[in-house]
Backbone as JSON Lines, residues from 0, in Angstrom:
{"i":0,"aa":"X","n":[0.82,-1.19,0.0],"ca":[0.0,0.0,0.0],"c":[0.87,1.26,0.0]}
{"i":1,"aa":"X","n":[1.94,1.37,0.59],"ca":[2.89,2.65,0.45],"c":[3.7,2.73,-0.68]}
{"i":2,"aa":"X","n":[3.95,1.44,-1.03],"ca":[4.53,1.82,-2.6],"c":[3.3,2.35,-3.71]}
{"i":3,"aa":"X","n":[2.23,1.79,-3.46],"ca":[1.23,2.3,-4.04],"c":[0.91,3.53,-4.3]}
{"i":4,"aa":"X","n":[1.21,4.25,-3.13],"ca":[0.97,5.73,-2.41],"c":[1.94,6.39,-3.35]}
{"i":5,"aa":"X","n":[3.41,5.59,-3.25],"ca":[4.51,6.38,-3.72],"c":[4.33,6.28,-5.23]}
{"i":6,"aa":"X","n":[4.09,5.47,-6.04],"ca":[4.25,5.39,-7.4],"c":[2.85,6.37,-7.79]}
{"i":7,"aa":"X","n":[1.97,6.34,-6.4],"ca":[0.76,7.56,-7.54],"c":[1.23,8.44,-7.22]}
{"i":8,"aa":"X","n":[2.02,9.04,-5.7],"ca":[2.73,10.41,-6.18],"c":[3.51,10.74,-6.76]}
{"i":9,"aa":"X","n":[4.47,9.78,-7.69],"ca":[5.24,10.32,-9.32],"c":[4.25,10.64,-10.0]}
{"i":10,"aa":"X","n":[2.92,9.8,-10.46],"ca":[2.18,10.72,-11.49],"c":[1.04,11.68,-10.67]}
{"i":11,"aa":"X","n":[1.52,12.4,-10.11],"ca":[0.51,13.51,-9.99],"c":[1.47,14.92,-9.93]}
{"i":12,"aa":"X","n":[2.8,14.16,-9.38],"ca":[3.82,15.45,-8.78],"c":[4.23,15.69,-10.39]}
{"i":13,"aa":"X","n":[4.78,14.57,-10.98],"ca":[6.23,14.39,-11.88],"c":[5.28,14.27,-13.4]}
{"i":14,"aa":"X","n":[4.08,14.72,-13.98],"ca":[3.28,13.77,-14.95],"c":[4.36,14.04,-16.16]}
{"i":15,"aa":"X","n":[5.37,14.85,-16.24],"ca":[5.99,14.59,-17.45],"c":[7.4,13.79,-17.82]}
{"i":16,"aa":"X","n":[7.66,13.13,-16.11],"ca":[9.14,12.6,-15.84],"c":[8.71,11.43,-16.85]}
{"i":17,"aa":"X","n":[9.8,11.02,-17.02],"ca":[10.5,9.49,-17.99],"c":[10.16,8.37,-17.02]}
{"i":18,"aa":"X","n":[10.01,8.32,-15.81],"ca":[9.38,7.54,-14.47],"c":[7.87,6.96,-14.37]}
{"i":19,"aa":"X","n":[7.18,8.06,-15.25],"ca":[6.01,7.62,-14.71],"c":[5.56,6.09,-15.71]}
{"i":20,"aa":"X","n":[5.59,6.03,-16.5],"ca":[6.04,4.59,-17.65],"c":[5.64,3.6,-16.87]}
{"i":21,"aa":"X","n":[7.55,3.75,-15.65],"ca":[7.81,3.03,-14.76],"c":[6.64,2.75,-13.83]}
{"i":22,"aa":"X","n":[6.38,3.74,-12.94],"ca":[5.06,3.75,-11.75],"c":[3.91,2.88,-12.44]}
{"i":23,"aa":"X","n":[3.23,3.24,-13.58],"ca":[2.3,2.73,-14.27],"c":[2.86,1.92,-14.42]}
{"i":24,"aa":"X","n":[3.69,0.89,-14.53],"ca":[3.46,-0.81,-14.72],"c":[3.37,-0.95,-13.38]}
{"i":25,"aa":"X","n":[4.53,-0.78,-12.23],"ca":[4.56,-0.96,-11.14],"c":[3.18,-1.06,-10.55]}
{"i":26,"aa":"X","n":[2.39,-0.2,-10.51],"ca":[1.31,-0.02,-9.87],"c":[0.08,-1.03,-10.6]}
{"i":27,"aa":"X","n":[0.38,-1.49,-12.01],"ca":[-0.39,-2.74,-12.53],"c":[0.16,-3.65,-11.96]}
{"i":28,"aa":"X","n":[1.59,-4.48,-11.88],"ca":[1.84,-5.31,-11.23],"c":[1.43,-5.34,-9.65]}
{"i":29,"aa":"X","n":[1.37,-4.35,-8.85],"ca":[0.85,-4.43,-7.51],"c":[-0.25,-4.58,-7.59]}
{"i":30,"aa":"X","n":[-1.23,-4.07,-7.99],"ca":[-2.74,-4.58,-7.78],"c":[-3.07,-5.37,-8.48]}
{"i":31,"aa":"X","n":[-2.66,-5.78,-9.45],"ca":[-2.76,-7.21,-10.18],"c":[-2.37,-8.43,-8.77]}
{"i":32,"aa":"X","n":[-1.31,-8.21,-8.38],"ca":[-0.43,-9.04,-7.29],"c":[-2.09,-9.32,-5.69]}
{"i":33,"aa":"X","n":[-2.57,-8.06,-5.96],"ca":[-3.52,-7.73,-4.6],"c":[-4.92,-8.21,-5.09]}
{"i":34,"aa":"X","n":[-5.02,-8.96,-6.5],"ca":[-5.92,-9.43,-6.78],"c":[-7.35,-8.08,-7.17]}
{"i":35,"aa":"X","n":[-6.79,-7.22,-7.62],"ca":[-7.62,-6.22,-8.14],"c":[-7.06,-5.81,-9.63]}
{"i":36,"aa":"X","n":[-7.86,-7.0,-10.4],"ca":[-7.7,-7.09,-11.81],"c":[-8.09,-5.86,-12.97]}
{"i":37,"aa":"X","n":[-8.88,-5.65,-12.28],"ca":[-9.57,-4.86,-13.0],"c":[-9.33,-3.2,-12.71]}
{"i":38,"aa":"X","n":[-8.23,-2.75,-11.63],"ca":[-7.48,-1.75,-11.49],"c":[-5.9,-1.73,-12.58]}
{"i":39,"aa":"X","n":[-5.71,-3.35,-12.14],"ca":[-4.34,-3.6,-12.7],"c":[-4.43,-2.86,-14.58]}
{"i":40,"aa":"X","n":[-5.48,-4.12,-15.2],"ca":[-5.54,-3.45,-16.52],"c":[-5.99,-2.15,-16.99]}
{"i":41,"aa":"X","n":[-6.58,-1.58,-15.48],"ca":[-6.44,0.33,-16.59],"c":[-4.74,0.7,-16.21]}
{"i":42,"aa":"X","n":[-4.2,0.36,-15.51],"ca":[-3.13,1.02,-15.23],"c":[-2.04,0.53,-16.62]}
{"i":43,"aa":"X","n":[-2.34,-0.66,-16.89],"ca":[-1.72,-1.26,-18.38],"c":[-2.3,-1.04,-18.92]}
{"i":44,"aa":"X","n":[-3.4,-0.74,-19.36],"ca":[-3.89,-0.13,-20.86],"c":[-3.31,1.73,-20.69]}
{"i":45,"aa":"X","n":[-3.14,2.29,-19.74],"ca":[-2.74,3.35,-19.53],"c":[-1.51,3.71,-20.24]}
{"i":46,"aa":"X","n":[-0.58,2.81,-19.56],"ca":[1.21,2.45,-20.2],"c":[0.9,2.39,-21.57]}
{"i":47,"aa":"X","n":[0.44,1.17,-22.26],"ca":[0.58,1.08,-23.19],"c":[-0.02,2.04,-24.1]}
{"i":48,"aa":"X","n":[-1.1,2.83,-23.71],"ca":[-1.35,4.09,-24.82],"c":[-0.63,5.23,-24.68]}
{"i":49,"aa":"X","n":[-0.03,5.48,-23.49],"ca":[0.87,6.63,-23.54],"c":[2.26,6.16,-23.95]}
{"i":50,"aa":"X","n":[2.57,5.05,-23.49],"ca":[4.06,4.67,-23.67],"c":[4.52,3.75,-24.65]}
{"i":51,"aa":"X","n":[3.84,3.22,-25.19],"ca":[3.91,1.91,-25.81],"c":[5.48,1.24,-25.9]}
{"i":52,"aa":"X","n":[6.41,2.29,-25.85],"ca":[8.26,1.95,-26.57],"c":[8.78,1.94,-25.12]}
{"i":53,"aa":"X","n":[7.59,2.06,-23.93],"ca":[9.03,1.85,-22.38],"c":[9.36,0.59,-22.02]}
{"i":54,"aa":"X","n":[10.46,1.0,-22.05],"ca":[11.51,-0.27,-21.41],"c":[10.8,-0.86,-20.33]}
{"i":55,"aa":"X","n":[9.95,-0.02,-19.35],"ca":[9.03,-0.55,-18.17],"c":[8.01,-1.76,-18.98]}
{"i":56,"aa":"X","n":[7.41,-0.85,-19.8],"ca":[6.15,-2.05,-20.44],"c":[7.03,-3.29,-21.29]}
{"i":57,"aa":"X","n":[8.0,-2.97,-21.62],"ca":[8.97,-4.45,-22.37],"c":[8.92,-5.16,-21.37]}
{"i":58,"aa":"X","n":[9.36,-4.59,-20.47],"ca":[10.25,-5.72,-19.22],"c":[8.55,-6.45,-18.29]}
{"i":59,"aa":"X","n":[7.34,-5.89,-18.65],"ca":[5.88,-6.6,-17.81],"c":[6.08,-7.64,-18.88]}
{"i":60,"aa":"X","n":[5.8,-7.42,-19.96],"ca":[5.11,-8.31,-21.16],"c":[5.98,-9.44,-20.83]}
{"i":61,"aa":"X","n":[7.51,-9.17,-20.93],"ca":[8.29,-9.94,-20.58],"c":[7.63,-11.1,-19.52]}
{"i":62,"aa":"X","n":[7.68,-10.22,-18.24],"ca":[7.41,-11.06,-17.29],"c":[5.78,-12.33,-17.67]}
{"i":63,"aa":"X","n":[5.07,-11.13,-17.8],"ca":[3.72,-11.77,-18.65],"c":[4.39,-13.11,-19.32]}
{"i":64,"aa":"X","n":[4.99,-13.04,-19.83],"ca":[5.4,-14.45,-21.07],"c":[5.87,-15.37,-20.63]}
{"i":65,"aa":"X","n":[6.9,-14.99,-19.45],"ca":[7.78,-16.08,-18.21],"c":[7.23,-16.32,-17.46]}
{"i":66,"aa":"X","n":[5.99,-16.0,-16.91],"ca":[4.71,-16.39,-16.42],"c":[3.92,-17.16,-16.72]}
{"i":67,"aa":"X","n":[3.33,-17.21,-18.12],"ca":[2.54,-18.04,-18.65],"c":[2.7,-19.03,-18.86]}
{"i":68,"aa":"X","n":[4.64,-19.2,-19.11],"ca":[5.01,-20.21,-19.35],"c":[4.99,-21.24,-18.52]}
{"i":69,"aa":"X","n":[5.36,-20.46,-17.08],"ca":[5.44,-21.18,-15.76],"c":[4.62,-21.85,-15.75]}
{"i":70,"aa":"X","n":[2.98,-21.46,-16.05],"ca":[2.04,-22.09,-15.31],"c":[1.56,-22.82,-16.37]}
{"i":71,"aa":"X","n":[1.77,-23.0,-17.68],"ca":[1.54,-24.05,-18.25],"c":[2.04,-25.02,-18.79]}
């Protein structure tokens, strides 16, 4: 919950830093993690329409894929 806190105050303080990319996956992977699915994917559909080329959203999908694999 405090990283939570902290990654929404990069996008409210910082909305034009190179970071916020970052926060926005972060903050999909945490509530995805907290079982609030349906927070997780606006925060990734978010990334991916503003950011689509961040190294942050490479490195989820990533994980996404080494994930899927895991479990099947």
């Amino acid at each position: 919950a405090v990283a939570d806190q902290e990654f929404q105050r990069v996008l409210v303080r910082y909305p034009g830093s190179p970071r916020v990319s970052h926060a926005l996956v972060r903050l999909a992977q945490a509530t995805g993690k907290l079982g609030k699915a349906e927070e997780s994917r606006r925060y990734r559909a978010q990334v991916e329409g503003l950011y689509p080329k961040s190294p942050a959203l490479l490195e989820l999908r990533k994980s996404d894929g080494a994930a899927s694999t895991a479990t099947a």
